[in-house]
Structure formats: structure tokens, C-alpha cells
Coordinates of C-alpha atoms in Angstrom, one line a residue:
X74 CA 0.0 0.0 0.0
X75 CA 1.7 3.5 -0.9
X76 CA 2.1 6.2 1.5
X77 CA -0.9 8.1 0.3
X78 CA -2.8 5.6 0.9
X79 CA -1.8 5.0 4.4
X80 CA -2.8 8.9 5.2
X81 CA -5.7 8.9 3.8
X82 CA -6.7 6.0 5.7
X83 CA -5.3 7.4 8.9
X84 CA -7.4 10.9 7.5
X85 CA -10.4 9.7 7.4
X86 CA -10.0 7.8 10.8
X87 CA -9.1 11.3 12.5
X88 CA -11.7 12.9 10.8
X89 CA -14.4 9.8 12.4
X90 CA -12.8 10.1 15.6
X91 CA -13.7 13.5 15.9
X92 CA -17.0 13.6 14.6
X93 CA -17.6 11.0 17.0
X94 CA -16.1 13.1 19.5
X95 CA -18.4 15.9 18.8
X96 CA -21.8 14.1 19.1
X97 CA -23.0 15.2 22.4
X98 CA -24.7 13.8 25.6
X99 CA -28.2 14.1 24.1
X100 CA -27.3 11.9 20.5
X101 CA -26.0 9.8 23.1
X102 CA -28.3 9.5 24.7
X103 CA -31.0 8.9 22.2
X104 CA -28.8 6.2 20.7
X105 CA -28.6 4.7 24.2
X106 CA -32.5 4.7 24.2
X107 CA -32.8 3.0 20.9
X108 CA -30.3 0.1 21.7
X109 CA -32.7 -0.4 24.8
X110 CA -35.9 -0.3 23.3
X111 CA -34.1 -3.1 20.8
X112 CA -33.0 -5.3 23.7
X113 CA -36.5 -4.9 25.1
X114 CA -38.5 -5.6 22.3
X115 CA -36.4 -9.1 21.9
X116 CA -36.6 -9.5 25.7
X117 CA -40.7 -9.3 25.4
X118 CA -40.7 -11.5 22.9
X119 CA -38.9 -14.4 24.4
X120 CA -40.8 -13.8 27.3
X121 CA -44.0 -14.6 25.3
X122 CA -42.3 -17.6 23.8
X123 CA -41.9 -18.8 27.2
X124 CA -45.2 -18.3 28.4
X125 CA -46.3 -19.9 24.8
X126 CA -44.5 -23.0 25.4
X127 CA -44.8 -23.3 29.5
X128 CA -41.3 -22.8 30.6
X129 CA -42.4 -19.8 33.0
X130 CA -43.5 -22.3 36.1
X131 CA -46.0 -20.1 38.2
X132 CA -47.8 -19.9 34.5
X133 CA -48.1 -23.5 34.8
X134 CA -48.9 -23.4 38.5
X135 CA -51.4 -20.7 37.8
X136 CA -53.6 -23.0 35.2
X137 CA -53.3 -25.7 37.2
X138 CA -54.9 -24.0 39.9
X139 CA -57.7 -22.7 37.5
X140 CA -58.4 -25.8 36.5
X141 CA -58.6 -27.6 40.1
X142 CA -61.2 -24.8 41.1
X143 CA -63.4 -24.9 38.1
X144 CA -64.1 -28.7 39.3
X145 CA -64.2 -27.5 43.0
X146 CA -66.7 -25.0 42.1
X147 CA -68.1 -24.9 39.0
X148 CA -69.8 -21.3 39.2
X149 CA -66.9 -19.4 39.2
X150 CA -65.7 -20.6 36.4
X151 CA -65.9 -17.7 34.4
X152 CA -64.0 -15.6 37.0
X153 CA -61.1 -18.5 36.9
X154 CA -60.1 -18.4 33.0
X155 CA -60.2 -14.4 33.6
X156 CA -57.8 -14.6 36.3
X157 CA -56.1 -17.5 34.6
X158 CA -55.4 -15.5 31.4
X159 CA -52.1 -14.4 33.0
X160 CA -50.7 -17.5 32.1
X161 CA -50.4 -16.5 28.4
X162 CA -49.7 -13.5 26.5
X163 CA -53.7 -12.5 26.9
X164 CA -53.1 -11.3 30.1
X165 CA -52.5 -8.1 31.1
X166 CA -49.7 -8.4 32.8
X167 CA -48.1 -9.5 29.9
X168 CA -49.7 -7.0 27.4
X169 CA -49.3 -4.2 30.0
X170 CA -45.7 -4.3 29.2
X171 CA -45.8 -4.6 25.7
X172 CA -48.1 -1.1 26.0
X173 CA -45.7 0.4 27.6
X174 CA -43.1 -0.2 25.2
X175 CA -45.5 1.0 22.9
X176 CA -45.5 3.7 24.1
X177 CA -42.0 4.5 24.8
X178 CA -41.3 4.2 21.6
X179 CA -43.5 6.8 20.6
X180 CA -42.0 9.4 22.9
X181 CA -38.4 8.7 23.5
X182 CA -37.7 11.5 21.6
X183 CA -39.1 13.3 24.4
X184 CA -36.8 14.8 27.2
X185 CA -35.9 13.7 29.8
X186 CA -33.9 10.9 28.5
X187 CA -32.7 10.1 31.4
X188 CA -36.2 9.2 33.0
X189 CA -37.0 7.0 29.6
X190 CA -34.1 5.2 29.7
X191 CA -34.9 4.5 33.5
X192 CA -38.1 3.5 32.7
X193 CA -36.6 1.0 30.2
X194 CA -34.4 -0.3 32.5
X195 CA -37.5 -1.3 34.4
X196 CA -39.1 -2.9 32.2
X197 CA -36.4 -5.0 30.9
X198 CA -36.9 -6.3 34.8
X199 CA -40.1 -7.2 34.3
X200 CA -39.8 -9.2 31.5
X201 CA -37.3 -11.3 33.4
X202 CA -38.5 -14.8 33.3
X203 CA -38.1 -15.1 36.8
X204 CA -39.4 -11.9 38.2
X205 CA -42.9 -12.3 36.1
X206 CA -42.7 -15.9 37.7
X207 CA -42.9 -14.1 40.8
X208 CA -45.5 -11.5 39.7
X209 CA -47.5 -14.3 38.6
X210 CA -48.3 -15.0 42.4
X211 CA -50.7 -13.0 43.1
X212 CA -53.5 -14.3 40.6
X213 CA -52.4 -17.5 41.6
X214 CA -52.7 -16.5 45.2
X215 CA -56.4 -14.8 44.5
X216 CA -57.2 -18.3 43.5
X217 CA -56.1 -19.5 46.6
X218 CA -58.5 -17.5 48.8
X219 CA -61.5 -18.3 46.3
X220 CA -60.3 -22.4 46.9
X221 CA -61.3 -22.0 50.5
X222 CA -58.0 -23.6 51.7
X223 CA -58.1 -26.4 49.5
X224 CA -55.4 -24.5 47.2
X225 CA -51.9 -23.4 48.8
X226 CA -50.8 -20.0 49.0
X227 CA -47.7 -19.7 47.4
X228 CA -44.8 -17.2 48.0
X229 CA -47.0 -16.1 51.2
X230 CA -48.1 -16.8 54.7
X231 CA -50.8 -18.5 54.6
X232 CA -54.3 -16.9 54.7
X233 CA -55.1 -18.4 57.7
X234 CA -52.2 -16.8 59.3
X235 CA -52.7 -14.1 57.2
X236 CA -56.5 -12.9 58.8
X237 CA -59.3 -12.3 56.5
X238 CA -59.4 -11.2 53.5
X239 CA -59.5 -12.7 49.8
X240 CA -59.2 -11.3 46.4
X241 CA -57.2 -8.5 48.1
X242 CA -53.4 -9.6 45.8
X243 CA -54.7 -7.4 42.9
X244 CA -56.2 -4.6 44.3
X245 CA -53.7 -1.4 43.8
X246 CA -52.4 -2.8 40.3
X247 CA -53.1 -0.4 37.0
X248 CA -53.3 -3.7 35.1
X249 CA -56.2 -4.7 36.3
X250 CA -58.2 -1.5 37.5
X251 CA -58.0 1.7 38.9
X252 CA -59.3 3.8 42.1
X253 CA -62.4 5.9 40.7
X254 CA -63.0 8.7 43.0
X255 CA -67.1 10.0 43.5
X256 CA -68.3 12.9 44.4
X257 CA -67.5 13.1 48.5
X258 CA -64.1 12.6 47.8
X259 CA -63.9 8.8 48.4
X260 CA -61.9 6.4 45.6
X261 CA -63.4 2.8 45.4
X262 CA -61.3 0.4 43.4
X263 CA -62.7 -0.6 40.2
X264 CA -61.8 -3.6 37.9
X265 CA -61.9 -2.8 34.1
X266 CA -62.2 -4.6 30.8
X267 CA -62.6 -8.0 31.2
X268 CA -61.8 -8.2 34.7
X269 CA -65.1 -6.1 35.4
X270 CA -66.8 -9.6 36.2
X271 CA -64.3 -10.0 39.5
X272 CA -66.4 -6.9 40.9
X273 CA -69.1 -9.5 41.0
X274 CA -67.7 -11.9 43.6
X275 CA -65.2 -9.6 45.7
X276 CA -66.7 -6.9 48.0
X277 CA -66.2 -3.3 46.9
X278 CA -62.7 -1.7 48.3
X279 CA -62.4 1.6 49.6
X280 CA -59.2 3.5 49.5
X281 CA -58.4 4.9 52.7
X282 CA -59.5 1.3 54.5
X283 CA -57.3 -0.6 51.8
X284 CA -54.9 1.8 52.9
X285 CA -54.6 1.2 56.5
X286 CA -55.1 -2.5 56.5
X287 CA -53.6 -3.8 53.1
X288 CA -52.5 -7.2 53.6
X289 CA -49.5 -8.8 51.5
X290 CA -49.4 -9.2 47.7
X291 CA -46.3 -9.5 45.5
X292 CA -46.9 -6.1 43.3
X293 CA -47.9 -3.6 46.2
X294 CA -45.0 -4.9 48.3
X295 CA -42.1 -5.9 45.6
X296 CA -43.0 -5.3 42.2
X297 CA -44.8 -2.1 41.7
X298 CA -42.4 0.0 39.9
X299 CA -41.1 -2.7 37.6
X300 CA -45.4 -3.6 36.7
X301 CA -46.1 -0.1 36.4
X302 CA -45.7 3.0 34.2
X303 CA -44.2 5.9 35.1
X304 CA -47.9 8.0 34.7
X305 CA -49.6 4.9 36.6
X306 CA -47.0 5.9 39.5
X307 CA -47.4 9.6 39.3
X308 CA -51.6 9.0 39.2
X309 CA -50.6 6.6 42.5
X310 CA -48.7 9.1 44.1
X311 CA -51.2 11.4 43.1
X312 CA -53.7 9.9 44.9
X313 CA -52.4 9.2 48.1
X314 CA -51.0 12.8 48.4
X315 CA -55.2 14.0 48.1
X316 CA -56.4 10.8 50.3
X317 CA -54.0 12.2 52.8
X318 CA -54.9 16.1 52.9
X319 CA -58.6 14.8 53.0
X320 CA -57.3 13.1 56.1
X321 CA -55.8 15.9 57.6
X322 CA -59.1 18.3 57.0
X323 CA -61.2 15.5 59.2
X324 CA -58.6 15.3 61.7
X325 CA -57.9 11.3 60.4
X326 CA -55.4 10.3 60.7
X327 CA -53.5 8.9 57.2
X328 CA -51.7 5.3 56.3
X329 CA -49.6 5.2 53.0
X330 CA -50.5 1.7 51.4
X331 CA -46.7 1.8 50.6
X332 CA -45.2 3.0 53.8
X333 CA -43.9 -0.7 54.7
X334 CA -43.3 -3.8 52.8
X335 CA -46.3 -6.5 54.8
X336 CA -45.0 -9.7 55.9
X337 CA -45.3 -13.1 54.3
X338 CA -43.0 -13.1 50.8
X339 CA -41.1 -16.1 50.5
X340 CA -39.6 -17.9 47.7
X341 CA -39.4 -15.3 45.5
X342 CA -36.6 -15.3 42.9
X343 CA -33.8 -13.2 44.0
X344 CA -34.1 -10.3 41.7
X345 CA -37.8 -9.4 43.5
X346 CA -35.6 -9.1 46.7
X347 CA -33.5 -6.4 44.3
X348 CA -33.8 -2.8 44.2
X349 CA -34.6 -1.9 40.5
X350 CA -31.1 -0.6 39.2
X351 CA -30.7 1.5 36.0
X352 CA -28.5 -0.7 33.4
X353 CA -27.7 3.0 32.2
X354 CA -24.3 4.3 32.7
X355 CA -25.6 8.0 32.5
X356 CA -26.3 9.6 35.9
X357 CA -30.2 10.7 36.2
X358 CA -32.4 12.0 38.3
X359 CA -35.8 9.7 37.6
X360 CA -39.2 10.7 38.8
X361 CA -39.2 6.7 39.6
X362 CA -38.3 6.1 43.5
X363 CA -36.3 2.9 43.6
X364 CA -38.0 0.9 45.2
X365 CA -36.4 -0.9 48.7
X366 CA -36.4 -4.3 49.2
X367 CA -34.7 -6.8 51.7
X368 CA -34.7 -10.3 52.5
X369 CA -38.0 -11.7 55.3
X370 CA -37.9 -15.2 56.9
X371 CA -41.5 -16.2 56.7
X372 CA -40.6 -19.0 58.5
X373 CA -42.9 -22.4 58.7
X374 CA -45.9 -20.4 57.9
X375 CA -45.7 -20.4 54.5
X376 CA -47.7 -22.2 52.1
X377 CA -46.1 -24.6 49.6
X378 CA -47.4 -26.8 46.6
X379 CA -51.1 -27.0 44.5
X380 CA -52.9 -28.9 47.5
X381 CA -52.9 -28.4 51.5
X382 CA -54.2 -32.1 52.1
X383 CA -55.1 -33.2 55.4

């Protein structure tokens, strides 16, 4: 190769390293965002393979627990195969995550980037075979309470041990409803789409008693920021700051349902045990609070396996 060659060749590498040099943080940045919207699109869709081909085991667990109750009691049948539709890509767990990378992708344009890339980060979490496992207890866990103890708990005390209480491990999540606030100020939970007919066999919630006496489920206590939006958060957060100046006006006195983490998880995969973490090298300042989360010994009253016996 001739000399002129050579420098052109070393030219033109100069000349790339500096125009690399010159993008700035927010090209970066947007780059960075597009990689991870990649990774999370491909992380979806092996997580729907799995649930396809029933490698994810509390999706298993979960229709075999639908199925054992339909025989128990036939009448509810058409509650089961709602709360069973977790189990597949129908449910909306699953397709609440594939709207939110909807949308992501149609604002990550949209400053901060930081936040977006956060938000990512999060739900790259949740598609984690093992943490959706571990989501996947509390519609397992609902069914549970509907068995009448014939049906363990699983990944929680037992509801015996527990106090009453039962359909209570999916009230709070945006995937399945939202708190609807009347005319005096009060927010009742209410179940939308297709889970409308759960309203029909569970007594109505209110807010502020939810509040105050919320018993244990896996996405109020572990998994809420990695099963929810950022908006979701913000209209959480939104309501409990109102709910608590109502308080305050009647002289009540006020309960976060987030204030502490309720006894009884255990068994969960390690990661639910994990503060969420950014996988993003850039330093942020997120309108998601990491949630906390640290190890409890449940000890011997924790339920194990499809059947109680006697």
C-alpha cells in the first residue's frame, strides 16, 4: 500500500474520531435509548415464547390451579379463566408491558432521557423470566383464597395466618383496575375490561380502609415500579398525596399503602428481593423512586405446593 494511501486511511480515521467526539450527551443519549428499546423488544418476545411454550413455572402453577377450582366450584368458572389468562400473552400483565413499550417508543424523543431510559431499565426487569414468575403469584394467590384452603398459597403466609381477606393480591395494580374517585371525595377500586366480572364476587374496596389495612401481595410490596408506568405511579402518588390532605381536614389520621413492605413473601426469585437498578451508565435524576427491598424469613408459615391435604 503506498504512502498516500496510508494517510488517507489514517485521514479519514481522525476525521471519524472526531465527529464522534463531537456528538453530544443528548445523541448519546438517544442512541442509548434506541439500543434499549431493541434489547426490550427481543426480551418481550422471548418472554412470550416462554409463556407460549410453558417454561415460566408459576404460568403452569397458575392454570393448574384454574383448572382444580373450576371442578371445586363450578360457578366461578368464568372468574377463573379471567384470572387464569395471565398465564399467556392475553393477560394483562403481559400486554401491560408490551403497551408500555408502545409507548416508549412513541416518545423517547421526548426529554428527559434520562427518565426514559430509567423506565426501560425497568421494564427490561419485568420481562425477566423469573421476576414475572414471581409476579404471577398474586392471581395465583387470589385463586387460593376463592379455593377455600383447599389450594396453597404460594410465595405467602398462609391466609389463615394471614387474617381475613380474599381477592385482596390485585387490588392497587393499573393492570387490572384503577381507584375511581365519587363525588364526597372517596376512591373505590374498580376492575376494568374484562376483569369487570371480578367486581361480582369480591366486596367493593375503599381507599383509605385498603390503605390502612392492606394485607401482603407481591406487586404492592415488591414489584410495583417494575409492573407499572411511570404516569400509573405519578396518578398513584397522586392519589395518596389528596387521600392524605382529605385526612388531615377530618382530623384522620392517614396510612400510606406503601409505607412498609407486609410480611409473608417467601420464595421469591432473587431479583424481587433487588432494588430496581438503571443498566444505564448515565447519571439521572428519575421521577421513579427505587423501590427498597430486603430479604424476610416467613418462617414455617408459608404455604407450599397446589394442595394443602389433610
Amino acid at each position: 500500500m503506498s504512502n498516500s494511501k496510508v494517510w488517507k486511511l489514517i485521514s479519514l480515521f481522525c476525521l471519524f474520531t472526531v465527529l464522534m467526539g463531537c456528538q453530544s450527551k443528548e445523541e448519546q443519549l438517544q442512541q442509548t435509548i434506541q439500543e434499549s428499546i431493541k434489547k426490550a423488544d427481543a426480551e418481550l418476545s422471548q418472554l412470550g415464547s416462554a409463556l407460549d411454550n410453558g417454561s415460566i413455572r408459576n404460568a403452569v402453577l397458575l392454570k393448574e390451579y384454574g383448572a382444580l377450582l373450576k371442578k371445586q366450584q363450578p360457578e366461578l368458572s368464568n372468574v377463573v379463566d379471567v384470572i387464569t389468562l395471565d398465564a399467556s400473552r392475553q393477560g394483562a400483565l403481559y400486554s401491560g408491558l408490551l403497551q408500555r413499550l408502545k409507548e416508549t417508543k412513541s416518545t423517547y424523543l421526548i426529554p428527559p432521557y434520562e427518565d426514559t431510559l430509567h423506565s426501560i431499565d425497568l421494564l427490561r426487569e419485568a420481562a425477566k423470566p423469573s421476576l414475572f414468575s414471581d409476579a404471577l403469584t398474586d392471581p395465583i394467590n387470589m385463586l387460593a383464597d376463592m379455593s377455600k384452603g383447599s389450594l396453597a398459597r404460594v410465595g405467602a403466609i398462609s391466609q389463615q395466618a394471614e387474617g381475613e381477606g380474599v381477592g385482596n393480591q390485585m387490588v392497587g395494580n393499573p393492570n387490572y383496575g384503577n381507584w375511581q374517585t365519587n363525588s364526597s371525595g372517596i376512591s373505590f377500586w374498580q376492575w376494568y375490561g374484562m376483569y369487570r366480572i371480578l367486581g361480582d364476587v369480591f366486596d367493593r374496596v375503599e381507599y383509605g380502609s385498603w390503605s390502612k389495612r392492606r394485607k401482603y401481595s407481591y406487586y404492592n410490596d415488591y414489584g410495583r415500579y417494575r409492573y407499572s408506568s411511570p404516569k400509573q405511579i405519578k396518578t398513584q402518588s397522586a392519589l395518596e398525596t389528596r387521600t392524605r390532605q382529605t385526612y388531615q381536614r377530618q382530623g384522620k389520621q392517614f396510612t400510606s399503602p406503601y409505607a412498609s413492605k407486609k410480611t409473608g413473601a417467601s420464595g421469591l426469585s432473587r431479583s424481587s428481593y433487588t432494588p430496581p437498578k438503571s443498566r444505564s451508565s448515565y447519571s439521572r435524576s428519575s421521577s421513579y423512586s427505587n423501590s427498597s427491598g430486603s430479604v424476610r424469613d416467613s418462617g414455617s408459615r408459608t404455604s407450599r405446593g397446589v394442595s394443602r391435604g389433610k
